[in-house]
């Protein structure tokens, strides 16, 4: 399967079983959720998956509060996908290898993706910045996955 930057994907249950991180949003039993915005990072050689949320109003309030406190807001991006606002939670993104990506999100027979190349480029830039901060040990939330440990698990599996 070709994994395209800007498209949305699902993660296999095997990944969550292997990683056992209490802060990852595991798959729902009844639906194919959550879904993730995917991008490839050539420096780490991993796909990084950014959880998507439909709780737009909650995160709009959070972003507004951060702005009022003059705090950075680039860990949360609100974008339109399929004409619906969706929240991308860069603060909770994590690395995976291709074998754990369990299929593309298809809705109405169409792949769900961000169609605007300029927006994809902006989101990639944000992701690379956040990846760099994560590698320097920055924590954005107390409930953030341990991406350094996950990265090591993925590296060990590749070698």
Tab-separated table of C-alpha atoms in Angstrom:
chain	number	residue	atom	x	y	z
A	1	UNK	CA	0.000	0.000	0.000
A	2	UNK	CA	1.312	3.416	-0.912
A	3	UNK	CA	1.081	5.803	2.040
A	4	UNK	CA	0.514	9.358	0.893
A	5	UNK	CA	1.289	12.423	2.950
A	6	UNK	CA	-1.934	14.256	3.622
A	7	UNK	CA	-4.135	11.185	3.589
A	8	UNK	CA	-5.835	9.757	6.647
A	9	UNK	CA	-5.177	6.217	7.839
A	10	UNK	CA	-5.989	3.707	10.539
A	11	UNK	CA	-3.485	1.874	12.767
A	12	UNK	CA	-3.593	-1.867	13.363
A	13	UNK	CA	-4.402	-3.281	16.776
A	14	UNK	CA	-1.034	-5.087	16.613
A	15	UNK	CA	0.736	-1.742	16.964
A	16	UNK	CA	-1.109	-0.857	20.167
A	17	UNK	CA	-0.517	-4.362	21.550
A	18	UNK	CA	3.214	-4.087	20.831
A	19	UNK	CA	3.706	-0.541	22.099
A	20	UNK	CA	1.504	-0.636	25.210
A	21	UNK	CA	1.562	3.144	25.696
A	22	UNK	CA	-1.237	4.258	28.031
A	23	UNK	CA	-1.593	7.622	26.266
A	24	UNK	CA	-2.160	6.385	22.729
A	25	UNK	CA	-5.743	6.594	21.529
A	26	UNK	CA	-6.403	2.912	20.800
A	27	UNK	CA	-8.883	1.656	18.235
A	28	UNK	CA	-12.560	1.659	19.107
A	29	UNK	CA	-14.151	-1.769	19.089
A	30	UNK	CA	-17.287	-0.793	17.179
A	31	UNK	CA	-15.924	1.610	14.527
A	32	UNK	CA	-12.774	2.210	12.513
A	33	UNK	CA	-11.552	5.045	14.716
A	34	UNK	CA	-9.513	6.945	15.505
A	35	UNK	CA	-7.959	7.961	12.208
A	36	UNK	CA	-4.649	9.715	11.669
A	37	UNK	CA	-3.096	12.281	9.348
A	38	UNK	CA	0.044	10.622	7.980
A	39	UNK	CA	3.367	12.031	6.874
A	40	UNK	CA	6.768	10.537	6.190
A	41	UNK	CA	9.838	11.958	7.916
A	42	UNK	CA	13.008	11.167	5.974
A	43	UNK	CA	15.214	12.078	8.948
A	44	UNK	CA	13.691	9.492	11.281
A	45	UNK	CA	12.646	7.135	8.430
A	46	UNK	CA	9.236	6.676	10.051
A	47	UNK	CA	5.713	7.593	9.228
A	48	UNK	CA	4.385	9.977	11.836
A	49	UNK	CA	0.699	9.776	12.575
A	50	UNK	CA	-1.201	12.744	13.932
A	51	UNK	CA	-4.469	11.843	15.694
A	52	UNK	CA	-7.588	13.533	14.324
A	53	UNK	CA	-10.414	14.695	16.557
A	54	UNK	CA	-13.937	15.836	15.799
A	55	UNK	CA	-14.145	17.797	19.081
A	56	UNK	CA	-13.594	21.081	17.252
A	57	UNK	CA	-15.278	23.421	19.753
A	58	UNK	CA	-13.260	22.005	22.654
A	59	UNK	CA	-9.979	22.588	20.853
A	60	UNK	CA	-11.009	25.988	19.474
A	61	UNK	CA	-11.512	27.102	23.089
A	62	UNK	CA	-8.148	25.615	24.077
A	63	UNK	CA	-6.339	27.349	21.191
A	64	UNK	CA	-8.039	30.664	22.057
A	65	UNK	CA	-6.993	30.330	25.695
A	66	UNK	CA	-3.387	29.636	24.646
A	67	UNK	CA	-3.416	32.686	22.362
A	68	UNK	CA	-4.689	34.874	25.199
A	69	UNK	CA	-1.819	33.611	27.364
A	70	UNK	CA	0.657	34.299	24.504
A	71	UNK	CA	1.534	30.590	24.320
A	72	UNK	CA	2.322	28.742	21.084
A	73	UNK	CA	-0.625	27.009	19.435
A	74	UNK	CA	1.089	24.936	16.757
A	75	UNK	CA	0.572	21.631	18.551
A	76	UNK	CA	-3.132	21.836	17.627
A	77	UNK	CA	-4.268	22.651	14.087
A	78	UNK	CA	-7.855	22.927	12.934
A	79	UNK	CA	-8.257	22.175	9.222
A	80	UNK	CA	-11.044	21.357	6.793
A	81	UNK	CA	-11.135	17.820	5.473
A	82	UNK	CA	-14.077	16.843	3.269
A	83	UNK	CA	-15.690	20.219	4.098
A	84	UNK	CA	-15.696	19.448	7.823
A	85	UNK	CA	-13.499	20.994	10.464
A	86	UNK	CA	-11.113	18.451	11.958
A	87	UNK	CA	-8.569	18.893	14.735
A	88	UNK	CA	-5.036	17.584	14.183
A	89	UNK	CA	-3.336	16.879	17.509
A	90	UNK	CA	0.380	17.247	16.756
A	91	UNK	CA	1.024	17.102	20.508
A	92	UNK	CA	-0.049	13.423	20.424
A	93	UNK	CA	1.612	12.294	17.208
A	94	UNK	CA	3.765	9.171	17.145
A	95	UNK	CA	6.007	7.209	14.774
A	96	UNK	CA	5.133	3.922	13.092
A	97	UNK	CA	6.560	1.668	10.438
A	98	UNK	CA	4.498	0.884	7.364
A	99	UNK	CA	3.403	-2.588	8.470
A	100	UNK	CA	1.285	-1.061	11.265
A	101	UNK	CA	-0.702	1.233	8.989
A	102	UNK	CA	-3.949	-0.653	8.602
A	103	UNK	CA	-5.536	0.978	5.604
A	104	UNK	CA	-6.602	4.328	4.288
A	105	UNK	CA	-9.720	6.099	5.528
A	106	UNK	CA	-12.299	5.804	2.748
A	107	UNK	CA	-15.619	7.659	2.928
A	108	UNK	CA	-18.257	7.354	0.239
A	109	UNK	CA	-15.784	5.491	-1.944
A	110	UNK	CA	-13.287	8.386	-1.774
A	111	UNK	CA	-9.980	8.469	0.122
A	112	UNK	CA	-10.178	11.020	2.932
A	113	UNK	CA	-7.302	13.440	2.556
A	114	UNK	CA	-6.247	17.048	2.659
A	115	UNK	CA	-6.368	18.194	-0.948
A	116	UNK	CA	-4.600	21.566	-0.625
A	117	UNK	CA	-0.841	21.098	-1.314
A	118	UNK	CA	0.034	24.391	0.432
A	119	UNK	CA	-1.798	23.264	3.572
A	120	UNK	CA	-0.047	19.877	3.460
A	121	UNK	CA	3.297	21.672	3.209
A	122	UNK	CA	2.409	23.884	6.194
A	123	UNK	CA	1.351	20.837	8.242
A	124	UNK	CA	4.571	18.989	7.320
A	125	UNK	CA	6.583	22.002	8.497
A	126	UNK	CA	4.665	21.996	11.798
A	127	UNK	CA	5.208	18.246	12.178
A	128	UNK	CA	8.965	18.506	11.608
A	129	UNK	CA	9.172	21.291	14.190
A	130	UNK	CA	7.225	19.207	16.739
A	131	UNK	CA	9.337	16.089	15.991
A	132	UNK	CA	12.456	18.150	16.682
A	133	UNK	CA	11.028	19.391	19.976
A	134	UNK	CA	9.998	15.854	20.970
A	135	UNK	CA	13.557	14.653	20.304
A	136	UNK	CA	14.802	17.374	22.645
A	137	UNK	CA	12.532	16.056	25.399
A	138	UNK	CA	9.822	18.731	25.227
A	139	UNK	CA	6.523	17.598	26.717
A	140	UNK	CA	3.368	19.331	25.517
A	141	UNK	CA	0.840	17.566	27.723
A	142	UNK	CA	1.002	15.211	30.693
A	143	UNK	CA	-0.835	12.617	28.583
A	144	UNK	CA	1.519	12.600	25.629
A	145	UNK	CA	2.735	9.244	24.235
A	146	UNK	CA	6.385	8.328	24.861
A	147	UNK	CA	7.516	8.809	21.268
A	148	UNK	CA	11.190	8.203	22.019
A	149	UNK	CA	10.377	4.749	23.393
A	150	UNK	CA	8.009	4.061	20.475
A	151	UNK	CA	10.708	5.150	18.030
A	152	UNK	CA	13.165	2.736	19.647
A	153	UNK	CA	10.644	-0.112	19.392
A	154	UNK	CA	10.097	0.658	15.696
A	155	UNK	CA	13.861	0.925	15.054
A	156	UNK	CA	14.472	-2.399	16.793
A	157	UNK	CA	11.812	-4.005	14.643
A	158	UNK	CA	13.355	-2.665	11.428
A	159	UNK	CA	16.822	-4.012	12.273
